[in-house]
Amino acid sequence: MIVGVPLESLQGEQRVALIPGVVPVLRKTGLEVLIEKGAGAAAGYPDSQYEEQGAKVSSSREELFSSADIIVQAHGLEDNSHAAKVMVELLRPQQIVLGLLNAYAAPQSVRTMAQRKVTSFALELL
């Protein structure tokens, strides 16, 4: 299975869902890690740090979403956000999304994920 970490698309977001130090732990369990180019840069983690820990850097957002079985993200969705709509449209059936989904404020995005048969875990609801 492949864990994908996209570049956060919310303007001003500086967090990243997965830091390089976690990559070896995931790899020990048999998971591969795919990072979108620049995903950790705003948080102070260049792509090279992820690669040193065993992650691969994707050449495009589309590659990341088409390859990853599990998507982890930091920011929430917004129904009115073009970036959130694009992300939801890139998701495919049986994919898993884990992160702060802002489910109460983005009911249409959540509905669309459900219609696309995407399993989602909204961390703010746990």
Short mmCIF file of C-alpha atoms in Angstrom, two decimals:
data_model
loop_
_atom_site.label_atom_id
_atom_site.label_comp_id
_atom_site.label_asym_id
_atom_site.label_seq_id
_atom_site.Cartn_x
_atom_site.Cartn_y
_atom_site.Cartn_z
CA MET A 1 0.00 0.00 0.00
CA ILE A 2 1.09 3.54 -0.72
CA VAL A 3 0.59 6.47 1.63
CA GLY A 4 0.38 9.76 -0.27
CA VAL A 5 1.10 13.18 1.19
CA PRO A 6 -0.17 16.02 -0.99
CA LEU A 7 1.04 19.59 -0.92
CA GLU A 8 -1.48 21.45 1.24
CA SER A 9 -3.60 23.64 -1.01
CA LEU A 10 -5.14 25.93 1.60
CA GLN A 11 -3.56 29.35 1.18
CA GLY A 12 -1.19 30.12 4.05
CA GLU A 13 -1.12 26.53 5.34
CA GLN A 14 2.34 25.69 6.62
CA ARG A 15 1.72 22.25 8.09
CA VAL A 16 2.43 18.94 6.43
CA ALA A 17 0.56 15.77 7.34
CA LEU A 18 3.65 13.58 7.64
CA ILE A 19 7.18 14.53 8.64
CA PRO A 20 10.27 12.73 7.28
CA GLY A 21 11.00 11.03 10.61
CA VAL A 22 7.79 8.98 10.32
CA VAL A 23 8.70 7.53 6.92
CA PRO A 24 10.99 4.73 8.26
CA VAL A 25 8.28 3.63 10.71
CA LEU A 26 5.73 3.33 7.91
CA ARG A 27 8.22 1.55 5.66
CA LYS A 28 8.93 -1.02 8.40
CA THR A 29 5.24 -1.95 8.31
CA GLY A 30 5.44 -2.51 4.56
CA LEU A 31 3.94 0.79 3.43
CA GLU A 32 5.46 2.94 0.71
CA VAL A 33 5.39 6.72 1.08
CA LEU A 34 4.85 9.09 -1.83
CA ILE A 35 5.22 12.83 -1.25
CA GLU A 36 4.02 15.51 -3.62
CA LYS A 37 6.92 17.73 -4.66
CA GLY A 38 7.27 20.53 -2.11
CA ALA A 39 4.71 19.09 0.33
CA GLY A 40 6.91 19.64 3.38
CA ALA A 41 8.71 22.81 2.29
CA ALA A 42 6.52 25.31 4.17
CA ALA A 43 6.98 23.25 7.35
CA GLY A 44 10.76 23.21 6.92
CA TYR A 45 11.10 19.74 5.39
CA PRO A 46 12.61 19.74 1.89
CA ASP A 47 11.95 16.85 -0.48
CA SER A 48 15.51 15.61 0.04
CA GLN A 49 14.78 14.84 3.71
CA TYR A 50 11.85 12.63 2.72
CA GLU A 51 13.95 10.87 0.09
CA GLU A 52 16.75 10.27 2.63
CA GLN A 53 14.19 8.50 4.83
CA GLY A 54 12.94 6.28 2.00
CA ALA A 55 10.01 8.21 0.55
CA LYS A 56 9.56 8.87 -3.15
CA VAL A 57 8.66 12.29 -4.52
CA SER A 58 5.86 12.37 -7.06
CA SER A 59 6.26 14.29 -10.28
CA SER A 60 2.68 15.62 -10.14
CA ARG A 61 -0.42 15.90 -7.97
CA GLU A 62 -2.27 13.63 -10.38
CA GLU A 63 0.41 10.94 -10.01
CA LEU A 64 0.17 11.14 -6.23
CA PHE A 65 -3.61 10.75 -6.16
CA SER A 66 -3.68 8.01 -8.79
CA SER A 67 -0.94 6.00 -7.03
CA ALA A 68 -1.74 6.38 -3.33
CA ASP A 69 -4.10 4.06 -1.51
CA ILE A 70 -4.17 6.32 1.54
CA ILE A 71 -4.07 10.12 1.41
CA VAL A 72 -3.04 12.00 4.56
CA GLN A 73 -3.58 15.74 4.77
CA ALA A 74 -3.39 18.46 7.39
CA HIS A 75 -5.93 21.09 6.37
CA GLY A 76 -9.69 20.94 6.20
CA LEU A 77 -11.89 21.00 3.15
CA GLU A 78 -13.99 23.98 2.15
CA ASP A 79 -16.98 23.55 -0.13
CA ASN A 80 -16.27 26.88 -1.82
CA SER A 81 -12.56 26.19 -2.32
CA HIS A 82 -11.45 25.35 -5.85
CA ALA A 83 -8.45 23.45 -4.42
CA ALA A 84 -10.69 21.27 -2.24
CA LYS A 85 -12.96 20.50 -5.20
CA VAL A 86 -9.98 19.50 -7.31
CA MET A 87 -8.67 17.27 -4.52
CA VAL A 88 -12.04 15.54 -4.06
CA GLU A 89 -12.32 15.01 -7.82
CA LEU A 90 -8.90 13.33 -7.90
CA LEU A 91 -9.98 10.76 -5.30
CA ARG A 92 -11.00 7.33 -6.55
CA PRO A 93 -13.18 4.54 -5.16
CA GLN A 94 -11.66 2.51 -2.31
CA GLN A 95 -9.14 5.24 -1.51
CA ILE A 96 -8.76 6.34 2.12
CA VAL A 97 -8.43 9.96 3.24
CA LEU A 98 -7.17 10.76 6.71
CA GLY A 99 -6.88 14.27 8.09
CA LEU A 100 -8.67 17.33 9.29
CA LEU A 101 -11.59 17.31 6.87
CA ASN A 102 -13.68 20.14 8.33
CA ALA A 103 -16.68 17.88 7.75
CA TYR A 104 -19.32 20.16 9.29
CA ALA A 105 -18.25 23.14 7.17
CA ALA A 106 -17.84 21.12 3.96
CA PRO A 107 -20.89 18.85 3.71
CA GLN A 108 -20.86 18.83 -0.11
CA SER A 109 -17.23 17.68 -0.23
CA VAL A 110 -18.02 14.93 2.28
CA ARG A 111 -21.09 13.88 0.25
CA THR A 112 -19.00 13.77 -2.93
CA MET A 113 -16.38 11.58 -1.26
CA ALA A 114 -19.11 9.21 -0.07
CA GLN A 115 -20.65 9.07 -3.55
CA ARG A 116 -17.20 8.26 -4.97
CA LYS A 117 -16.90 5.43 -2.40
CA VAL A 118 -13.93 7.04 -0.66
CA THR A 119 -13.39 6.11 2.99
CA SER A 120 -12.61 9.16 5.07
CA PHE A 121 -11.51 9.70 8.65
CA ALA A 122 -12.05 13.24 9.93
CA LEU A 123 -9.56 13.52 12.77
CA GLU A 124 -11.39 16.47 14.31
CA LEU A 125 -14.39 14.18 14.94
CA LEU A 126 -12.43 11.49 16.81
#
